[in-house]
Amino acid sequence: MRKFCVVALFATLGGCVTNSETVQFKTSNPQQQALVRDGQPALVSRQKNSLVLVRPAARQFQANGRPVFVVGINNLGKAPVDFRVSQVEAVQHVGGTDHSMQVVTYEMLVQEEKNRQVARAIFTGLAAAGNAYSASQAGYGSYTTPSGRTGTFYSPTAAAIAQGNATAQNEAMIAATVETGQRNMTALEQSVIKDNTLMSGEWYGGQLHLAPPTDQGGGAKTYTIVITVGADRHVIDIAQGPAGA
């Protein structure tokens, strides 16, 4: 089942973005193979006790955005091995100097989503307050008679209808806000890679999010991801540049 999930994850994730960049993999040792899967670049890295597959989570990345990769790990050994996100390293190479790239963990992504949910709740609350205020004024009106006399009136029926509509709209907005937050949290839980102990022969995988590499004036950005599985170190060299370049 785990192997099926990893394969499905590799097969279904993809997309298209504007102002985009693509990635290419470069083998760093004879135990690696760069290949193409379903039109996308990928890399297979084999060490003594583990196999790692890496491919971009989308067909193109947004320039200056976070690169996201799908990582699949297979324990080839006879004993359980640990994968720890804290042991994943990412380094960008700029002019002969290496610069650390932050690995954006599941916990960080969850906190970001919580912050977005707070902002969405505030905007929803403001919109709901506006609806409620408009409804409270709906029963009032003014008139002018043919003789020129003016006045005001209040219609309880119109007010009740407006308030009922506002209540329904507000409930729908609040429900949609809550549903969006829950859906985003579920997506993070299901897709983002986390710490995991792999039993012998087991597959495990998920999305690995990185901080955006430093812009190189529109040129290629090169960086390395090191994925540690037990005692094995898989060195993944990547070049990221403008799509079609």
mmCIF file of C-alpha atoms in Angstrom:
data_model
loop_
_atom_site.group_PDB
_atom_site.id
_atom_site.type_symbol
_atom_site.label_atom_id
_atom_site.label_comp_id
_atom_site.label_asym_id
_atom_site.label_seq_id
_atom_site.Cartn_x
_atom_site.Cartn_y
_atom_site.Cartn_z
ATOM 1 C CA MET A 1 0.000 0.000 0.000
ATOM 2 C CA ARG A 2 2.826 2.387 0.872
ATOM 3 C CA LYS A 3 4.529 1.651 -2.458
ATOM 4 C CA PHE A 4 1.275 2.321 -4.318
ATOM 5 C CA CYS A 5 0.850 5.686 -2.539
ATOM 6 C CA VAL A 6 4.368 6.767 -3.454
ATOM 7 C CA VAL A 7 3.900 5.790 -7.098
ATOM 8 C CA ALA A 8 0.517 7.542 -7.212
ATOM 9 C CA LEU A 9 2.047 10.644 -5.681
ATOM 10 C CA PHE A 10 4.754 10.682 -8.361
ATOM 11 C CA ALA A 11 2.193 10.142 -11.098
ATOM 12 C CA THR A 12 -0.425 12.710 -10.159
ATOM 13 C CA LEU A 13 1.442 15.754 -8.955
ATOM 14 C CA GLY A 14 2.074 18.309 -11.684
ATOM 15 C CA GLY A 15 1.032 21.710 -12.907
ATOM 16 C CA CYS A 16 1.831 24.807 -14.864
ATOM 17 C CA VAL A 17 2.760 28.232 -13.530
ATOM 18 C CA THR A 18 3.542 31.567 -15.088
ATOM 19 C CA ASN A 19 7.023 33.167 -14.957
ATOM 20 C CA SER A 20 8.255 29.639 -14.684
ATOM 21 C CA GLU A 21 11.442 27.642 -14.311
ATOM 22 C CA THR A 22 12.280 23.987 -14.799
ATOM 23 C CA VAL A 23 14.847 21.702 -13.176
ATOM 24 C CA GLN A 24 17.342 19.149 -14.385
ATOM 25 C CA PHE A 25 19.209 16.520 -12.366
ATOM 26 C CA LYS A 26 22.908 15.726 -12.672
ATOM 27 C CA THR A 27 24.257 12.401 -11.472
ATOM 28 C CA SER A 28 26.925 12.726 -8.780
ATOM 29 C CA ASN A 29 28.132 9.091 -8.706
ATOM 30 C CA PRO A 30 27.808 5.817 -10.688
ATOM 31 C CA GLN A 31 24.993 4.672 -8.389
ATOM 32 C CA GLN A 32 22.671 7.337 -9.756
ATOM 33 C CA GLN A 33 20.608 7.537 -12.918
ATOM 34 C CA ALA A 34 18.917 10.623 -14.362
ATOM 35 C CA LEU A 35 15.783 9.767 -16.297
ATOM 36 C CA VAL A 36 12.437 11.077 -17.494
ATOM 37 C CA ARG A 37 9.132 9.907 -16.006
ATOM 38 C CA ASP A 38 5.886 10.992 -17.655
ATOM 39 C CA GLY A 39 7.643 13.900 -19.339
ATOM 40 C CA GLN A 40 9.340 15.125 -16.161
ATOM 41 C CA PRO A 41 12.976 14.829 -15.087
ATOM 42 C CA ALA A 42 13.722 12.476 -12.225
ATOM 43 C CA LEU A 43 16.694 10.901 -10.503
ATOM 44 C CA VAL A 44 17.219 7.502 -8.914
ATOM 45 C CA SER A 45 19.964 7.192 -6.311
ATOM 46 C CA ARG A 46 20.952 3.827 -4.869
ATOM 47 C CA GLN A 47 23.157 3.278 -1.859
ATOM 48 C CA LYS A 48 23.974 0.154 0.146
ATOM 49 C CA ASN A 49 20.734 -0.056 2.107
ATOM 50 C CA SER A 50 18.371 2.407 0.477
ATOM 51 C CA LEU A 51 16.967 3.694 -2.783
ATOM 52 C CA VAL A 52 15.814 7.305 -3.257
ATOM 53 C CA LEU A 53 13.745 8.675 -6.124
ATOM 54 C CA VAL A 54 13.411 12.441 -6.607
ATOM 55 C CA ARG A 55 11.369 14.468 -9.073
ATOM 56 C CA PRO A 56 9.842 17.961 -9.100
ATOM 57 C CA ALA A 57 6.337 18.194 -7.646
ATOM 58 C CA ALA A 58 5.241 20.308 -10.623
ATOM 59 C CA ARG A 59 6.290 20.444 -14.258
ATOM 60 C CA GLN A 60 7.437 24.013 -13.707
ATOM 61 C CA PHE A 61 8.350 26.075 -10.651
ATOM 62 C CA GLN A 62 7.441 29.707 -10.175
ATOM 63 C CA ALA A 63 10.509 31.909 -10.445
ATOM 64 C CA ASN A 64 11.659 33.032 -6.979
ATOM 65 C CA GLY A 65 9.179 30.607 -5.421
ATOM 66 C CA ARG A 66 9.827 27.601 -3.246
ATOM 67 C CA PRO A 67 11.023 24.547 -5.157
ATOM 68 C CA VAL A 68 9.043 21.469 -4.110
ATOM 69 C CA PHE A 69 10.207 17.942 -4.856
ATOM 70 C CA VAL A 70 8.531 14.588 -4.433
ATOM 71 C CA VAL A 71 10.850 12.133 -2.678
ATOM 72 C CA GLY A 72 10.362 8.377 -2.566
ATOM 73 C CA ILE A 73 12.485 6.235 -0.252
ATOM 74 C CA ASN A 74 12.856 2.445 -0.222
ATOM 75 C CA ASN A 75 14.593 0.518 2.549
ATOM 76 C CA LEU A 76 16.654 -2.148 0.785
ATOM 77 C CA GLY A 77 18.211 -3.482 3.978
ATOM 78 C CA LYS A 78 17.059 -6.181 6.365
ATOM 79 C CA ALA A 79 16.805 -3.886 9.392
ATOM 80 C CA PRO A 80 14.636 -0.805 10.029
ATOM 81 C CA VAL A 81 16.202 2.544 9.088
ATOM 82 C CA ASP A 82 15.284 6.074 10.136
ATOM 83 C CA PHE A 83 14.597 9.019 7.885
ATOM 84 C CA ARG A 84 14.713 12.392 9.635
ATOM 85 C CA VAL A 85 13.761 15.657 7.935
ATOM 86 C CA SER A 86 16.229 17.481 10.208
ATOM 87 C CA GLN A 87 19.046 15.534 8.522
ATOM 88 C CA VAL A 88 18.098 16.719 5.025
ATOM 89 C CA GLU A 89 20.585 19.352 3.797
ATOM 90 C CA ALA A 90 20.205 21.801 0.924
ATOM 91 C CA VAL A 91 23.000 24.052 -0.349
ATOM 92 C CA GLN A 92 23.023 26.527 -3.240
ATOM 93 C CA HIS A 93 26.255 27.032 -5.182
ATOM 94 C CA VAL A 94 26.923 30.658 -6.123
ATOM 95 C CA GLY A 95 30.247 31.732 -7.614
ATOM 96 C CA GLY A 96 32.253 29.042 -5.885
ATOM 97 C CA THR A 97 30.552 29.673 -2.534
ATOM 98 C CA ASP A 98 27.941 27.491 -0.867
ATOM 99 C CA HIS A 99 24.878 28.997 0.781
ATOM 100 C CA SER A 100 22.514 27.008 2.982
ATOM 101 C CA MET A 101 18.914 26.674 1.811
ATOM 102 C CA GLN A 102 16.306 26.158 4.498
ATOM 103 C CA VAL A 103 14.246 22.985 4.428
ATOM 104 C CA VAL A 104 10.657 24.062 5.077
ATOM 105 C CA THR A 105 9.286 21.379 7.400
ATOM 106 C CA TYR A 106 5.756 20.117 7.855
ATOM 107 C CA GLU A 107 5.510 21.993 11.158
ATOM 108 C CA MET A 108 6.509 25.270 9.458
ATOM 109 C CA LEU A 109 3.956 24.747 6.700
ATOM 110 C CA VAL A 110 1.229 24.014 9.247
ATOM 111 C CA GLN A 111 2.038 27.225 11.121
ATOM 112 C CA GLU A 112 1.917 29.202 7.874
ATOM 113 C CA GLU A 113 -1.484 27.717 7.110
ATOM 114 C CA LYS A 114 -2.717 28.593 10.604
ATOM 115 C CA ASN A 115 -1.591 32.180 10.055
ATOM 116 C CA ARG A 116 -3.449 32.260 6.733
ATOM 117 C CA GLN A 117 -6.547 30.897 8.442
ATOM 118 C CA VAL A 118 -6.431 33.710 10.988
ATOM 119 C CA ALA A 119 -6.210 36.260 8.175
ATOM 120 C CA ARG A 120 -9.067 34.594 6.286
ATOM 121 C CA ALA A 121 -11.175 34.558 9.453
ATOM 122 C CA ILE A 122 -10.610 38.288 9.944
ATOM 123 C CA PHE A 123 -11.630 39.106 6.369
ATOM 124 C CA THR A 124 -14.643 36.803 6.648
ATOM 125 C CA GLY A 125 -15.654 38.479 9.896
ATOM 126 C CA LEU A 126 -15.428 41.921 8.314
ATOM 127 C CA ALA A 127 -17.509 40.790 5.353
ATOM 128 C CA ALA A 128 -20.087 39.218 7.664
ATOM 129 C CA ALA A 129 -20.292 42.407 9.721
ATOM 130 C CA GLY A 130 -20.856 44.385 6.534
ATOM 131 C CA ASN A 131 -23.646 42.045 5.477
ATOM 132 C CA ALA A 132 -25.288 42.260 8.878
ATOM 133 C CA TYR A 133 -25.130 46.061 8.896
ATOM 134 C CA SER A 134 -26.594 46.296 5.385
ATOM 135 C CA ALA A 135 -29.397 43.946 6.405
ATOM 136 C CA SER A 136 -30.154 46.024 9.485
ATOM 137 C CA GLN A 137 -30.740 49.049 7.259
ATOM 138 C CA ALA A 138 -32.777 47.199 4.637
ATOM 139 C CA GLY A 139 -36.181 47.857 6.210
ATOM 140 C CA TYR A 140 -35.807 51.636 6.141
ATOM 141 C CA GLY A 141 -36.767 53.773 3.161
ATOM 142 C CA SER A 142 -37.919 57.200 2.138
ATOM 143 C CA TYR A 143 -40.699 58.541 -0.019
ATOM 144 C CA THR A 144 -41.795 61.701 -1.787
ATOM 145 C CA THR A 145 -45.457 62.425 -2.461
ATOM 146 C CA PRO A 146 -46.717 64.126 -5.656
ATOM 147 C CA SER A 147 -47.191 67.252 -3.598
ATOM 148 C CA GLY A 148 -43.524 67.243 -2.661
ATOM 149 C CA ARG A 149 -43.861 66.036 0.931
ATOM 150 C CA THR A 150 -41.094 63.657 1.999
ATOM 151 C CA GLY A 151 -40.811 61.142 4.793
ATOM 152 C CA THR A 152 -39.375 57.841 5.914
ATOM 153 C CA PHE A 153 -40.862 54.430 6.562
ATOM 154 C CA TYR A 154 -39.842 51.057 7.987
ATOM 155 C CA SER A 155 -40.848 47.668 6.536
ATOM 156 C CA PRO A 156 -40.490 44.763 9.003
ATOM 157 C CA THR A 157 -41.035 42.285 6.150
ATOM 158 C CA ALA A 158 -38.237 43.727 4.021
ATOM 159 C CA ALA A 159 -35.971 43.832 7.066
ATOM 160 C CA ALA A 160 -36.713 40.202 7.951
ATOM 161 C CA ILE A 161 -36.006 39.034 4.379
ATOM 162 C CA ALA A 162 -32.731 40.983 4.198
ATOM 163 C CA GLN A 163 -31.583 39.742 7.591
ATOM 164 C CA GLY A 164 -32.439 36.150 6.641
ATOM 165 C CA ASN A 165 -30.440 36.455 3.428
ATOM 166 C CA ALA A 166 -27.502 38.020 5.276
ATOM 167 C CA THR A 167 -27.533 35.258 7.869
ATOM 168 C CA ALA A 168 -27.506 32.589 5.142
ATOM 169 C CA GLN A 169 -24.665 34.338 3.279
ATOM 170 C CA ASN A 170 -22.628 34.751 6.453
ATOM 171 C CA GLU A 171 -23.090 31.108 7.430
ATOM 172 C CA ALA A 172 -22.014 30.033 3.944
ATOM 173 C CA MET A 173 -18.912 32.267 4.058
ATOM 174 C CA ILE A 174 -17.902 31.014 7.491
ATOM 175 C CA ALA A 175 -18.479 27.370 6.493
ATOM 176 C CA ALA A 176 -16.409 27.857 3.327
ATOM 177 C CA THR A 177 -13.581 29.452 5.332
ATOM 178 C CA VAL A 178 -13.540 26.575 7.816
ATOM 179 C CA GLU A 179 -13.740 23.976 5.036
ATOM 180 C CA THR A 180 -10.843 25.578 3.136
ATOM 181 C CA GLY A 181 -8.681 25.559 6.259
ATOM 182 C CA GLN A 182 -9.493 21.927 7.031
ATOM 183 C CA ARG A 183 -8.853 20.904 3.420
ATOM 184 C CA ASN A 184 -5.473 22.645 3.364
ATOM 185 C CA MET A 185 -4.455 21.032 6.647
ATOM 186 C CA THR A 186 -5.447 17.615 5.338
ATOM 187 C CA ALA A 187 -3.450 18.176 2.144
ATOM 188 C CA LEU A 188 -0.353 19.048 4.190
ATOM 189 C CA GLU A 189 -0.814 16.006 6.410
ATOM 190 C CA GLN A 190 -1.120 13.693 3.420
ATOM 191 C CA SER A 191 1.522 15.160 1.098
ATOM 192 C CA VAL A 192 4.452 16.622 3.067
ATOM 193 C CA ILE A 193 7.314 14.313 4.021
ATOM 194 C CA LYS A 194 7.953 13.788 7.749
ATOM 195 C CA ASP A 195 10.189 11.758 10.051
ATOM 196 C CA ASN A 196 9.631 8.068 9.488
ATOM 197 C CA THR A 197 11.123 4.692 10.353
ATOM 198 C CA LEU A 198 11.127 2.406 7.315
ATOM 199 C CA MET A 199 10.840 -1.295 7.890
ATOM 200 C CA SER A 200 12.712 -3.702 5.618
ATOM 201 C CA GLY A 201 11.411 -3.404 2.050
ATOM 202 C CA GLU A 202 9.079 -0.510 2.917
ATOM 203 C CA TRP A 203 8.481 2.542 0.728
ATOM 204 C CA TYR A 204 7.838 6.001 2.121
ATOM 205 C CA GLY A 205 7.539 9.346 0.378
ATOM 206 C CA GLY A 206 6.183 12.866 0.260
ATOM 207 C CA GLN A 207 6.842 16.448 -0.730
ATOM 208 C CA LEU A 208 10.084 18.164 0.274
ATOM 209 C CA HIS A 209 9.773 21.974 0.367
ATOM 210 C CA LEU A 210 12.836 24.238 0.160
ATOM 211 C CA ALA A 211 13.342 27.964 0.613
ATOM 212 C CA PRO A 212 13.687 29.765 -2.742
ATOM 213 C CA PRO A 213 17.222 29.722 -4.167
ATOM 214 C CA THR A 214 18.897 33.093 -4.613
ATOM 215 C CA ASP A 215 18.124 34.683 -7.978
ATOM 216 C CA GLN A 216 21.039 34.629 -10.436
ATOM 217 C CA GLY A 217 19.916 37.418 -12.736
ATOM 218 C CA GLY A 218 17.752 35.090 -14.764
ATOM 219 C CA GLY A 219 20.509 32.511 -15.111
ATOM 220 C CA ALA A 220 20.621 28.942 -13.888
ATOM 221 C CA LYS A 221 20.559 28.244 -10.155
ATOM 222 C CA THR A 222 22.472 25.196 -9.008
ATOM 223 C CA TYR A 223 21.999 23.521 -5.669
ATOM 224 C CA THR A 224 22.456 20.194 -3.929
ATOM 225 C CA ILE A 225 20.091 18.260 -1.685
ATOM 226 C CA VAL A 226 21.562 15.609 0.607
ATOM 227 C CA ILE A 227 19.008 13.046 1.810
ATOM 228 C CA THR A 228 20.196 10.807 4.632
ATOM 229 C CA VAL A 229 18.525 7.427 5.142
ATOM 230 C CA GLY A 230 20.069 5.534 8.037
ATOM 231 C CA ALA A 231 23.804 5.507 7.264
ATOM 232 C CA ASP A 232 23.301 6.218 3.537
ATOM 233 C CA ARG A 233 23.753 9.712 2.082
ATOM 234 C CA HIS A 234 22.113 10.472 -1.254
ATOM 235 C CA VAL A 235 23.599 13.566 -2.935
ATOM 236 C CA ILE A 236 21.181 15.119 -5.444
ATOM 237 C CA ASP A 237 22.599 17.810 -7.751
ATOM 238 C CA ILE A 238 20.018 20.101 -9.384
ATOM 239 C CA ALA A 239 20.080 22.910 -11.946
ATOM 240 C CA GLN A 240 17.053 25.209 -12.050
ATOM 241 C CA GLY A 241 16.542 27.777 -14.788
ATOM 242 C CA PRO A 242 14.029 29.543 -17.041
ATOM 243 C CA ALA A 243 11.613 27.217 -18.810
ATOM 244 C CA GLY A 244 12.657 26.576 -22.400
ATOM 245 C CA ALA A 245 16.189 27.847 -21.842
#
